[in-house]
CSV table of C-alpha atoms and ligand atoms in Angstrom, one decimal:
chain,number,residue,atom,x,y,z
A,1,UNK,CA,0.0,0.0,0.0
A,2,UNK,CA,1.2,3.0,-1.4
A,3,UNK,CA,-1.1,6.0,0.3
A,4,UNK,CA,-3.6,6.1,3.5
A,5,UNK,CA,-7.3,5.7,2.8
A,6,UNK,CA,-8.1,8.4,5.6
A,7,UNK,CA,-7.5,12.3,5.8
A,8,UNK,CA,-7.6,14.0,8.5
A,9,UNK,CA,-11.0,15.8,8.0
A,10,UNK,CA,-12.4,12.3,8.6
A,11,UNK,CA,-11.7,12.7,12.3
A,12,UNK,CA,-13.7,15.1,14.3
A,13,UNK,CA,-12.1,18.3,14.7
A,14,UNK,CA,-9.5,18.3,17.6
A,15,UNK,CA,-8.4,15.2,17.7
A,16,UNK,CA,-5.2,15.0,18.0
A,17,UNK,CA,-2.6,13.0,16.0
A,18,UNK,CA,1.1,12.4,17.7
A,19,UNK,CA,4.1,9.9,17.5
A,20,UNK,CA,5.2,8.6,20.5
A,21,UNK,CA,8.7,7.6,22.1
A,22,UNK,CA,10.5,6.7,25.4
A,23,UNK,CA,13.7,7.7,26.8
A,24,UNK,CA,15.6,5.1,27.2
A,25,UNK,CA,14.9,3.8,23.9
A,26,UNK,CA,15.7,7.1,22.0
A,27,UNK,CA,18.0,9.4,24.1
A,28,UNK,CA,21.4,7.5,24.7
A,29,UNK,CA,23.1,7.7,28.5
A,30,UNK,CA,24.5,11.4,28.5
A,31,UNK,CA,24.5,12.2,32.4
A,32,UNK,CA,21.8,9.9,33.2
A,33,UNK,CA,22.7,7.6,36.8
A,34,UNK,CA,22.9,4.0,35.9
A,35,UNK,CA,19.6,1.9,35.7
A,36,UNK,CA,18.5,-1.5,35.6
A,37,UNK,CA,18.0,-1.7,31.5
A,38,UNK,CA,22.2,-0.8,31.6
A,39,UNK,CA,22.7,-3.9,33.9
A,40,UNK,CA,20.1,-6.7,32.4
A,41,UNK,CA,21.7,-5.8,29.0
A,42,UNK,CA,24.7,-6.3,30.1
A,43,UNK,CA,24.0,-10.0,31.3
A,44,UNK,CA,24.5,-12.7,28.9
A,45,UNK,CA,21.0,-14.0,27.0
A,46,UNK,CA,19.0,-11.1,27.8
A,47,UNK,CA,18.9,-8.5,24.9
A,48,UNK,CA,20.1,-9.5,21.1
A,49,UNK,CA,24.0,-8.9,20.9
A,50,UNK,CA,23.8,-7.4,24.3
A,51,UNK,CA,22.8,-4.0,23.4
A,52,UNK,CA,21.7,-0.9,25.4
A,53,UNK,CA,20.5,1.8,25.0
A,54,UNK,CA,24.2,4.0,26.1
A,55,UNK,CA,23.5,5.5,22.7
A,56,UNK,CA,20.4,4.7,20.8
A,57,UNK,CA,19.4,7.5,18.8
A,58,UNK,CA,21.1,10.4,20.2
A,59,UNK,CA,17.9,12.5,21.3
A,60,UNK,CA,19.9,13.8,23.7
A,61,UNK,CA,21.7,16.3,21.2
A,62,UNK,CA,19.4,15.4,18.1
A,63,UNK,CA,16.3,16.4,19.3
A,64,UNK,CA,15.6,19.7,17.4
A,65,UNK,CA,15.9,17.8,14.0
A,66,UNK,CA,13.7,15.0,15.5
A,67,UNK,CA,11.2,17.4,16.6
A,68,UNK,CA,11.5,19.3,13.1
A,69,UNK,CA,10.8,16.1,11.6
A,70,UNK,CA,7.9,15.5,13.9
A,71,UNK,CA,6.6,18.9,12.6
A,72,UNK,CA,7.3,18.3,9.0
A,73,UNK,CA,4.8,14.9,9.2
A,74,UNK,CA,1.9,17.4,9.9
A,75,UNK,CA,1.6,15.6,14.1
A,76,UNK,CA,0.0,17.6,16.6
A,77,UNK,CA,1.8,16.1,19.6
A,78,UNK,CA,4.6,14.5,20.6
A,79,UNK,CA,4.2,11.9,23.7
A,80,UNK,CA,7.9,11.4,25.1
A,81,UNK,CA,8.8,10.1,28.3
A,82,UNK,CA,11.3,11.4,31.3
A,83,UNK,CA,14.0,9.1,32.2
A,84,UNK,CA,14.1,8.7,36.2
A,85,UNK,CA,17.7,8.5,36.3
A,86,UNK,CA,18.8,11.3,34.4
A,87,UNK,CA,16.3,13.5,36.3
A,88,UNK,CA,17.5,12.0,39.6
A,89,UNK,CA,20.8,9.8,39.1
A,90,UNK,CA,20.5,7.9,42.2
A,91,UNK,CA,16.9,7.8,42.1
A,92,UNK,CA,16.4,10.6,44.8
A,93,UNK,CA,18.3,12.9,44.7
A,94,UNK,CA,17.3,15.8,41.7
A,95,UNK,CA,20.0,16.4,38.9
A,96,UNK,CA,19.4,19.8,37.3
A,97,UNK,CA,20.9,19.4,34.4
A,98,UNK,CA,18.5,16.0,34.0
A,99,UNK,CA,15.1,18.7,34.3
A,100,UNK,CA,17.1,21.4,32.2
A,101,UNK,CA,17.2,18.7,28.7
A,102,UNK,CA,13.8,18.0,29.3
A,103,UNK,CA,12.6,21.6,29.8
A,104,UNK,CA,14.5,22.5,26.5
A,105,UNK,CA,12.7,19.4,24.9
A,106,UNK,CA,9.5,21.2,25.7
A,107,UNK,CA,10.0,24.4,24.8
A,108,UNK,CA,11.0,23.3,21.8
A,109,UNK,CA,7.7,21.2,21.0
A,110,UNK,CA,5.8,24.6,21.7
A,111,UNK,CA,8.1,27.0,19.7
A,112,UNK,CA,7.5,24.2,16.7
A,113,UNK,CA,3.7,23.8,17.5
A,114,UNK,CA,3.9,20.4,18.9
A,115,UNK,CA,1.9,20.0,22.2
A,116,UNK,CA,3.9,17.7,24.8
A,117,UNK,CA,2.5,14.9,26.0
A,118,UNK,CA,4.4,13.6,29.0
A,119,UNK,CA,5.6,9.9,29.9
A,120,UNK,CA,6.8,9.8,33.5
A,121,UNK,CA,8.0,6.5,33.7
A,122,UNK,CA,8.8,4.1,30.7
A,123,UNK,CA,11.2,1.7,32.2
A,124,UNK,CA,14.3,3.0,32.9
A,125,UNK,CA,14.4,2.3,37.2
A,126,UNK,CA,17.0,4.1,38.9
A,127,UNK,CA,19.8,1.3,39.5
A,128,UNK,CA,19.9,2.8,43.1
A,129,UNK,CA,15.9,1.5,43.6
A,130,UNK,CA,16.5,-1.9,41.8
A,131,UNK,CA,19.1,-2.1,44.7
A,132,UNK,CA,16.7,-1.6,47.0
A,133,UNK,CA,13.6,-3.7,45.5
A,134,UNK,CA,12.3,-1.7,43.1
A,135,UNK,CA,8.8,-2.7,42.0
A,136,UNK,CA,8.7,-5.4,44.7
A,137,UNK,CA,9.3,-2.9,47.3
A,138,UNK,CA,6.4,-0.9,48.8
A,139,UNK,CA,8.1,2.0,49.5
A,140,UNK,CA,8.3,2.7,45.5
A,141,UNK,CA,5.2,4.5,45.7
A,142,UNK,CA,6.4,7.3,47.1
A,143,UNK,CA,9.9,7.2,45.6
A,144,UNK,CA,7.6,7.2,42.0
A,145,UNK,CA,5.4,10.1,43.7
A,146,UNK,CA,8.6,12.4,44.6
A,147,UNK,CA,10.0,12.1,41.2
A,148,UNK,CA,7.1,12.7,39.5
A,149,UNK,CA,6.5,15.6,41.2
A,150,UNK,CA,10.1,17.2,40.6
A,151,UNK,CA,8.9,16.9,37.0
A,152,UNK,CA,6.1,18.2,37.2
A,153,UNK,CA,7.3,21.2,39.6
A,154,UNK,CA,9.5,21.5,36.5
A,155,UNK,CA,7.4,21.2,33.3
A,156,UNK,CA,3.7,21.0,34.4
A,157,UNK,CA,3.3,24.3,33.6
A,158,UNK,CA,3.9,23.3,29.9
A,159,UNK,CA,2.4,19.9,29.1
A,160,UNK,CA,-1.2,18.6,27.4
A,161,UNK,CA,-1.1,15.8,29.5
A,162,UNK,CA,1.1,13.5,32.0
A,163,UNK,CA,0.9,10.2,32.1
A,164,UNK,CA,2.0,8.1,35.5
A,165,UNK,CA,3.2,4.7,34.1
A,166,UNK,CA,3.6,2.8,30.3
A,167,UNK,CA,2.2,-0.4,30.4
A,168,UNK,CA,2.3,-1.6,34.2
A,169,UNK,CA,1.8,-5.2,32.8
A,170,UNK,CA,5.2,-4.9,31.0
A,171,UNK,CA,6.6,-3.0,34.2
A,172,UNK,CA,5.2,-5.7,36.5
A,173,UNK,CA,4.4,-9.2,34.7
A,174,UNK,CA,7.0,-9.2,31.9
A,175,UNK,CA,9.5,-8.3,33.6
A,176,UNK,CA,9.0,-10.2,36.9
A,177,UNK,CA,7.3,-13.2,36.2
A,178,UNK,CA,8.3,-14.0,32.3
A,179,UNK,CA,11.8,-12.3,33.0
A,180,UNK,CA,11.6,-11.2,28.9
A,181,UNK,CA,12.3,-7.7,30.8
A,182,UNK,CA,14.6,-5.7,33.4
A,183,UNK,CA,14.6,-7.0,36.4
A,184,UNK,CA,14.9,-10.4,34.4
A,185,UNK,CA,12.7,-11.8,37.6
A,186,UNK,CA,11.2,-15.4,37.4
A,187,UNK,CA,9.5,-15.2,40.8
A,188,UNK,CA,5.5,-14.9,41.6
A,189,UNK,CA,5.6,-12.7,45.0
A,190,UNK,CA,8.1,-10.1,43.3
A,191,UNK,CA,5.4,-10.1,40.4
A,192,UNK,CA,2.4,-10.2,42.5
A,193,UNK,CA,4.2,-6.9,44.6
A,194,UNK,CA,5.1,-5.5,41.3
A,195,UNK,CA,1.6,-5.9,39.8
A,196,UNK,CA,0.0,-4.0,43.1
A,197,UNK,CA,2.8,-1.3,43.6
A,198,UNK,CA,3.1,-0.3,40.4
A,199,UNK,CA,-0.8,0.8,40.4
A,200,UNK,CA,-0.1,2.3,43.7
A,201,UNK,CA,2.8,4.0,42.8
A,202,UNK,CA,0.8,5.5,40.2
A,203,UNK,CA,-2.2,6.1,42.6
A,204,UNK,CA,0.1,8.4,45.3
A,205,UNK,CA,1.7,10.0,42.1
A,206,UNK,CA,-1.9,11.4,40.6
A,207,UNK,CA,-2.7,12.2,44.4
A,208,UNK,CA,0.5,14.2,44.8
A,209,UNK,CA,0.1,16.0,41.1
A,210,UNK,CA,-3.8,16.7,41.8
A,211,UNK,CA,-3.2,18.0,45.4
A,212,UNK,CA,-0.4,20.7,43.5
A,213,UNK,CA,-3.1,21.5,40.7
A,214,UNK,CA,-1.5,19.6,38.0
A,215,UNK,CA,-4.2,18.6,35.3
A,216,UNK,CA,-4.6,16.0,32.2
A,217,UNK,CA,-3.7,13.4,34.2
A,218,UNK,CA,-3.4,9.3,32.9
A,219,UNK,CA,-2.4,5.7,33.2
A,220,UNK,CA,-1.7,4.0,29.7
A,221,UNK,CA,-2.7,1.1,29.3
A,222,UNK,CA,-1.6,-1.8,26.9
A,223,UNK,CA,-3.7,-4.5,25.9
A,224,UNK,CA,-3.8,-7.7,23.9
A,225,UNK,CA,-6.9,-9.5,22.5
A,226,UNK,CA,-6.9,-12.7,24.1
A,227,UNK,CA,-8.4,-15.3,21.9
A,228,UNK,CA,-8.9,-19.3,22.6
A,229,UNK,CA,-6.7,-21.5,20.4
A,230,UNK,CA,-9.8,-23.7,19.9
A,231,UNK,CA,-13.4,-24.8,21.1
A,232,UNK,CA,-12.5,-26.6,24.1
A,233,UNK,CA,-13.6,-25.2,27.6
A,234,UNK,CA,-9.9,-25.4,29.1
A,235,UNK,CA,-8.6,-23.3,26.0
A,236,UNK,CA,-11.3,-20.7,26.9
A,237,UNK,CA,-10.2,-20.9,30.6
A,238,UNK,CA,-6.5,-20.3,29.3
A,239,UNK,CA,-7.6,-16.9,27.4
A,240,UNK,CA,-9.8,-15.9,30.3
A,241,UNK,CA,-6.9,-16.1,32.7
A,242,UNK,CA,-4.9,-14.1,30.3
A,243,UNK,CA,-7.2,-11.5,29.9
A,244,UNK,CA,-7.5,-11.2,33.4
A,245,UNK,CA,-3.5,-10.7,34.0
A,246,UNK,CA,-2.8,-8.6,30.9
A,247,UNK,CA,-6.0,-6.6,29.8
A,248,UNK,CA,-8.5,-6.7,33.2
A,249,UNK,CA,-5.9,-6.5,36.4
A,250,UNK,CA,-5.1,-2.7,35.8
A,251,UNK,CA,-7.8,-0.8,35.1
A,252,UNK,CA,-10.1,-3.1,37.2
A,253,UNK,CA,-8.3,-1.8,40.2
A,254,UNK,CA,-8.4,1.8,39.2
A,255,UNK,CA,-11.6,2.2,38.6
A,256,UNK,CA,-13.3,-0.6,40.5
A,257,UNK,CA,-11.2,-1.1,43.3
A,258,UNK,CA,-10.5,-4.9,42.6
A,259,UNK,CA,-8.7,-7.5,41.0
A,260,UNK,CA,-10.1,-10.5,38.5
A,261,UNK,CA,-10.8,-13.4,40.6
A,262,UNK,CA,-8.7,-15.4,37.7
A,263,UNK,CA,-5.5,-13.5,37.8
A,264,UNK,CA,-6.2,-13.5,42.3
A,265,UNK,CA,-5.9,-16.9,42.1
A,266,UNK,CA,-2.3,-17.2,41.5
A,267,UNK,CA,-1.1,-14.0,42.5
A,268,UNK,CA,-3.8,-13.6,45.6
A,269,UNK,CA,-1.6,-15.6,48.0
A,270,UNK,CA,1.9,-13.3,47.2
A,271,UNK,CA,0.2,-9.5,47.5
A,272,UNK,CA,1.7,-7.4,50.5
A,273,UNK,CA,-0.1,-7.4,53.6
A,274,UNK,CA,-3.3,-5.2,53.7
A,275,UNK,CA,-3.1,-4.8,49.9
A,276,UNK,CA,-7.1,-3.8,49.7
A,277,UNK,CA,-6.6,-1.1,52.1
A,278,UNK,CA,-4.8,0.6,48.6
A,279,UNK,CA,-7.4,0.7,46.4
A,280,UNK,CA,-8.6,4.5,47.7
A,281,UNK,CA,-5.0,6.1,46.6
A,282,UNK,CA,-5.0,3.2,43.2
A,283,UNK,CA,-8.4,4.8,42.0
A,284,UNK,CA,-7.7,8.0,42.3
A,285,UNK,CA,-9.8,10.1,39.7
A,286,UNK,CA,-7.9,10.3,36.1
A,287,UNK,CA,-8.8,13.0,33.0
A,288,UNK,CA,-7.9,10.1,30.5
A,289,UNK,CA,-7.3,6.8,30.2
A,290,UNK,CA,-4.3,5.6,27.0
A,291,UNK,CA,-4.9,2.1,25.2
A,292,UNK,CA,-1.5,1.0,23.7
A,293,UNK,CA,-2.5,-2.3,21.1
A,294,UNK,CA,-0.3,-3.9,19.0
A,295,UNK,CA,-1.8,-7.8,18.5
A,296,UNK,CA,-3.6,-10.6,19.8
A,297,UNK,CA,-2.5,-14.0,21.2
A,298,UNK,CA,-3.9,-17.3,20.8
A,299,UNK,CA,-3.8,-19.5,24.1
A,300,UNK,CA,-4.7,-23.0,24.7
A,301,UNK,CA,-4.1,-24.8,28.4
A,302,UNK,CA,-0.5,-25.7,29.1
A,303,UNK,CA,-1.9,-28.9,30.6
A,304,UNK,CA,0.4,-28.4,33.8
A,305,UNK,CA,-2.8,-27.7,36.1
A,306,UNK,CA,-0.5,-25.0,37.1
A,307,UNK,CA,-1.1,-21.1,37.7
A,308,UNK,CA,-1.4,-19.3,35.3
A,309,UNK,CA,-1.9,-22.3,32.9
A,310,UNK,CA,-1.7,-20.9,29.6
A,311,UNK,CA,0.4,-21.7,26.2
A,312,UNK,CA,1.0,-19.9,23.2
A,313,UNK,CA,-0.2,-21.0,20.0
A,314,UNK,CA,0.7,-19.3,16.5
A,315,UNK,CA,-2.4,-17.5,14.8
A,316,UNK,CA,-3.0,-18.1,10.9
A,317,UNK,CA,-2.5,-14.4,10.5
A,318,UNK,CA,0.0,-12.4,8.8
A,319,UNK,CA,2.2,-11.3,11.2
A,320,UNK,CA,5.3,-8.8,11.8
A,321,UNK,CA,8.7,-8.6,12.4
A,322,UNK,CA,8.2,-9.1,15.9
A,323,UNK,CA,6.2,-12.3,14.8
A,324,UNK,CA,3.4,-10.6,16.1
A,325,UNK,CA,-0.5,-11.3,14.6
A,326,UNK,CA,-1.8,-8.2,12.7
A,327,UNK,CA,-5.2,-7.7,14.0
A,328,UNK,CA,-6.9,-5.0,13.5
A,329,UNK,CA,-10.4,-5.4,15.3
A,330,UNK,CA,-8.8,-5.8,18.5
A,331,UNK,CA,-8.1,-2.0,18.5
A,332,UNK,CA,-11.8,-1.3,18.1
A,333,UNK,CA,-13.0,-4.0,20.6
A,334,UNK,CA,-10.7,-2.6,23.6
A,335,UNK,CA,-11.7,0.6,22.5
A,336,UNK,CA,-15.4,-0.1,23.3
A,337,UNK,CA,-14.9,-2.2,25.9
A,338,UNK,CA,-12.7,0.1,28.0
A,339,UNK,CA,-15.3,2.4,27.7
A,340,UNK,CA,-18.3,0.4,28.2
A,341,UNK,CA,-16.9,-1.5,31.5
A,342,UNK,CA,-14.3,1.3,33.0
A,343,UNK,CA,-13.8,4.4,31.7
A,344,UNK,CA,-17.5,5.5,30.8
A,345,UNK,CA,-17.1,8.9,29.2
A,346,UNK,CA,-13.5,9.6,29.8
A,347,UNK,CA,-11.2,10.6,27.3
A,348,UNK,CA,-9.2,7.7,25.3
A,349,UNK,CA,-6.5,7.9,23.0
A,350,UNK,CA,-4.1,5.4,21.6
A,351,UNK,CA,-1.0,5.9,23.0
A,352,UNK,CA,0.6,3.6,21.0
A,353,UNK,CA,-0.1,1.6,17.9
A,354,UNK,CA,2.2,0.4,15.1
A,355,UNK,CA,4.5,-2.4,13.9
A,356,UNK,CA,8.2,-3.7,13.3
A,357,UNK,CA,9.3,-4.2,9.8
A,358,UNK,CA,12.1,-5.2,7.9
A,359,UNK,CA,12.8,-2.3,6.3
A,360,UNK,CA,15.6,-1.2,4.3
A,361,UNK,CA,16.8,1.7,3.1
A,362,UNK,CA,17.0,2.7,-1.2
A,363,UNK,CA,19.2,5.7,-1.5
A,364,UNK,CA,16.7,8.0,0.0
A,365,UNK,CA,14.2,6.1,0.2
A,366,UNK,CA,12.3,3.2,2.7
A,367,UNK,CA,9.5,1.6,0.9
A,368,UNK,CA,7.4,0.0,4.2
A,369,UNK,CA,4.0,-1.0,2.5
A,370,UNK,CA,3.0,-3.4,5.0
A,371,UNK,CA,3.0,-0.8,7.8
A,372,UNK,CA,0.8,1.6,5.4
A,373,UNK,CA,-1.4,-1.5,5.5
A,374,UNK,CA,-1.4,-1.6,9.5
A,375,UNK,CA,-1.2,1.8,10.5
A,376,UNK,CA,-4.6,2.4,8.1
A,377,UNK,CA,-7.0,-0.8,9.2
A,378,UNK,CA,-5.7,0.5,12.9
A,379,UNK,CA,-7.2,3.9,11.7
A,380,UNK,CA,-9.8,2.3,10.1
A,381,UNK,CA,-10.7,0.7,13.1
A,382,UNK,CA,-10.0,3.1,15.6
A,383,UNK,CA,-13.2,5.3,13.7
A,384,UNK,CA,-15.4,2.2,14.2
A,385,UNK,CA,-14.9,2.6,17.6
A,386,UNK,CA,-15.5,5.8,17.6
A,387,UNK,CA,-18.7,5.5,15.5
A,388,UNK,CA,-19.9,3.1,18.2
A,389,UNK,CA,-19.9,5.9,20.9
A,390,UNK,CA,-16.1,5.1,22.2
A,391,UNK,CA,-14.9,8.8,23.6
A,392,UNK,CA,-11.4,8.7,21.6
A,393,UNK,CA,-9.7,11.8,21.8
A,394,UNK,CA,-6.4,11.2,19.4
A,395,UNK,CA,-4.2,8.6,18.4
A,396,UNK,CA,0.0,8.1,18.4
A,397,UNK,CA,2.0,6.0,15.8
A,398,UNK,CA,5.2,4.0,17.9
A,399,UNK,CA,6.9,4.8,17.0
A,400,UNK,CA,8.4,7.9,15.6
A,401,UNK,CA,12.4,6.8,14.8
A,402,UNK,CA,13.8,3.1,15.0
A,403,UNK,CA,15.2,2.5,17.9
A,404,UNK,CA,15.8,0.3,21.1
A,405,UNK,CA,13.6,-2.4,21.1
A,406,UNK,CA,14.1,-3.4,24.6
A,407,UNK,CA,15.0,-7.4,24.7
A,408,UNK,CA,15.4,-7.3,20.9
A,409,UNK,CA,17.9,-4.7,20.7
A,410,UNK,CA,18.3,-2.6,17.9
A,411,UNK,CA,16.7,-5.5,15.6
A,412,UNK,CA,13.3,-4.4,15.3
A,413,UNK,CA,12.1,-1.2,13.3
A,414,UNK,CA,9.1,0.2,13.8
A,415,UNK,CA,9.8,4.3,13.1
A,416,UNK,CA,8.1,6.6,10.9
A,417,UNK,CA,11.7,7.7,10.1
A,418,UNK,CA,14.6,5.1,9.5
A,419,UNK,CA,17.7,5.8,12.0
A,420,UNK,CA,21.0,3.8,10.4
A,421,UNK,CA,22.5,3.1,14.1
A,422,UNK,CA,26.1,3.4,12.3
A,423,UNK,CA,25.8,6.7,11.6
A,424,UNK,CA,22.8,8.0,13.3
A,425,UNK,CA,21.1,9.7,9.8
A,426,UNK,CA,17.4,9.7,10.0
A,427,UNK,CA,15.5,8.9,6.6
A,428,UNK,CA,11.3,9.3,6.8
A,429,UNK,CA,9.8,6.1,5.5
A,430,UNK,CA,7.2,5.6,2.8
A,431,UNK,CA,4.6,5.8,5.9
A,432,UNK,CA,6.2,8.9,6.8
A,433,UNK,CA,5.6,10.5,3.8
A,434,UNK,CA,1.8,9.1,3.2
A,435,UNK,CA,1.1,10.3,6.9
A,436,UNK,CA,2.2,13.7,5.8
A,437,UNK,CA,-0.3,13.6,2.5
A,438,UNK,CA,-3.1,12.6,4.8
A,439,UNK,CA,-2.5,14.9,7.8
A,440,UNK,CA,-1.0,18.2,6.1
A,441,UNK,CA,-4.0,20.4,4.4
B,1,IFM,O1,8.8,-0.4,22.0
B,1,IFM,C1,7.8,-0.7,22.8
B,1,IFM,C2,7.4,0.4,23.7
B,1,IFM,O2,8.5,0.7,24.5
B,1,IFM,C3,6.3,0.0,24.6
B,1,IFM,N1,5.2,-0.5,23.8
B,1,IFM,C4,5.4,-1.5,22.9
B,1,IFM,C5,6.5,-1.0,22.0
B,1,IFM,C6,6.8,-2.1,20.9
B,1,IFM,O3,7.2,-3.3,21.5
């Protein structure tokens, strides 16, 4: 595919179109304290060719022709994150200079017409809190709520919108229970902890920012559509036990104040002490909700009669570099579902959405059909949702350069704009270029 299908007058007017990135994955080390990505890279097995992100992109002093080429796409918005340990090296102690990139990084969205979105926390812990627990630990609640705070003290008086945490099921499940992710953990109390602090972490944080009149505040989200591998009544069980872990846990404890029986099961037995007594500070009102989707999973019953009981099966789909199924309904269905059992009429957007591809560069050009393809039935699907009453506010391609893909290294490409890690040139893609067509007058 050669060209979107949508313009932007087919959205209502307002909404808001962005690209979206995260620190660690874009900004290289500069002064930044050591965190736990550095150390899990740098452990045999745990990211392709052992890389980190001590460079990446080079945000850090390539920012203004990132954010020109932002601009040049026809976006709105930019949704970037804050690393922790470049704000506070050792986790608690504030760095100026970490607060005085960022501040420039914001300006400079505004002086180009960009309106910031704000990312507190995409991954990057403070080596200095892994030390001491990090996720597992209770006390990271209001280690989260201080730094949050110094940001916001900082640039709060600048941004569209904060957002508390990316993906707490990455931040707590992946990265705890699978180990795909830093900590590298294998262990169900650290994950059960990690899966209740994290939402309280993010709880005290909102309290903190509301109590100092900071608005636009949100949790994002990311979900995958959980589908049984086949008819049978254990295979549904599987998928209903995903779903509860990965798509129900979060926001059911923000706004209902509970957690899926399924997903207590297992992880009941491992919260802290007195974990209910939480819920007041976890559901503390939000101005919008974020729905990052990428794919769905197929699960049948790993016949081990063991918690959480589930096993992956490959989908007949086409799929992308990450392996990952490309379906596009899901979007739409989380869409109306979030709204319909959670968020009522609370703003949405999509935080994220996009795909990995194996794209090369021609001279100056990157042919990337296939993501043309996705980003358009995402759209596509995304105004279904919207057409069914689902309150969605704007949407945000992931990504907007190639860069760190976390356990897959620098592998994985799914920017609007190439990066050639050798030499760090930036080259918009095919997509790039049709986004512009469709967004630009
Ligand atoms: O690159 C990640 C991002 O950091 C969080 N959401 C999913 C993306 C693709 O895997």
């Amino acid at each position: 595919m050669t060209g979107f299908t949508f313009r932007r007058s087919d959205f209502p007017e307002g909404f808001t179109f962005g690209a979206a990135t995260s620190s660690y994955q874009i900004e290289g080390r500069g002064a930044a304290g050591p965190t736990h990505w550095d150390s899990f890279a740098a452990a045999p097995g745990n990211v392709v060719g052992r890389e980190d992100g001590a460079r990446a992109c080079d945000h850090l002093n390539r920012w203004p022709e990132d954010l020109d080429l932002l601009a040049g796409a026809g976006l709105d918005a930019y949704r970037f994150s804050t690393s922790w340990a470049r704000v506070m090296p050792d986790g608690r102690q504030v760095a100026a200079a970490g607060l005085d990139f960022y501040d420039k990084l914001v300006d400079g969205m505004l002086a180009r017409g960009i309106a910031p979105h704000l990312t507190l926390y995409h991954w990057e812990l403070p080596a200095a809190l892994a030390d001491r627990g990090g996720w597992a630990n209770g006390d990271i609640a209001a280690w989260f709520a201080d730094f949050a705070m110094a940001v916001a003290g900082r640039l709060g008086d600048r941004l569209a919108s904060i957002a508390t945490i990316n993906e707490p099921w990455c931040v707590a499940w992946l990265s705890h229970f699978e180990g795909a992710h830093a900590p590298g953990l294998r262990d169900i109390r650290a994950t059960a902890r990690a899966m209740h602090h994290v939402l309280l972490a993010h709880g005290t944080a909102v309290t903190a920012l509301r109590a100092a009149g900071h608005t636009g505040l949100g949790l994002v989200t990311n979900m995958e559509f959980a589908d049984p591998a086949d008819d049978s009544p254990a295979a549904a069980r599987a998928a209903a036990t995903y779903d509860a872990i990965y798509n129900r846990w979060f926001l059911e404890g923000v706004f209902r104040k509970t957690y899926p029986e399924a997903a207590l099961a297992g992880l009941g037995p491992h919260l802290p002490a007195g974990w209910e007594a939480d819920f007041d500070t976890i559901a503390a009102p939000l101005d919008w909700v974020g729905l990052n989707y990428y794919t769905r999973k197929r699960l049948a019953d790993d016949g081990s009669g063991l918690f959480p009981g589930w096993a992956e099966r490959p989908g007949p789909l086409p799929k992308t570099a990450m392996g990952w199924e490309i379906y596009a309904p899901g979007i739409a269905a989380f869409l109306t579902r979030m709204a319909r059992d959670y968020t009522g009429d609370l703003p949405l957007y999509v935080t994220e959405n996009g795909m990995a591809g194996d794209d090369r560069r021609v001279g100056q050009d990157v042919p990337d059909p296939a993501r043309i393809a996705y980003l358009d039935a995402h759209l596509h699907a995304v105004r279904q949702a919207m057409a069914a009453g689902a309150p969605v506010k704007g949407y945000f391609f992931w990504s907007l350069l190639d860069n760190y893909e976390w356990a897959f290294g620098y592998d994985k490409r799914f920017g609007l704009i190439h990066v050639d890690f050798e030499t760090l040139e930036r080259t918009p893609k095919h997509s790039y270029h049709a986004l512009r067509a469709a967004l630009m007058p």
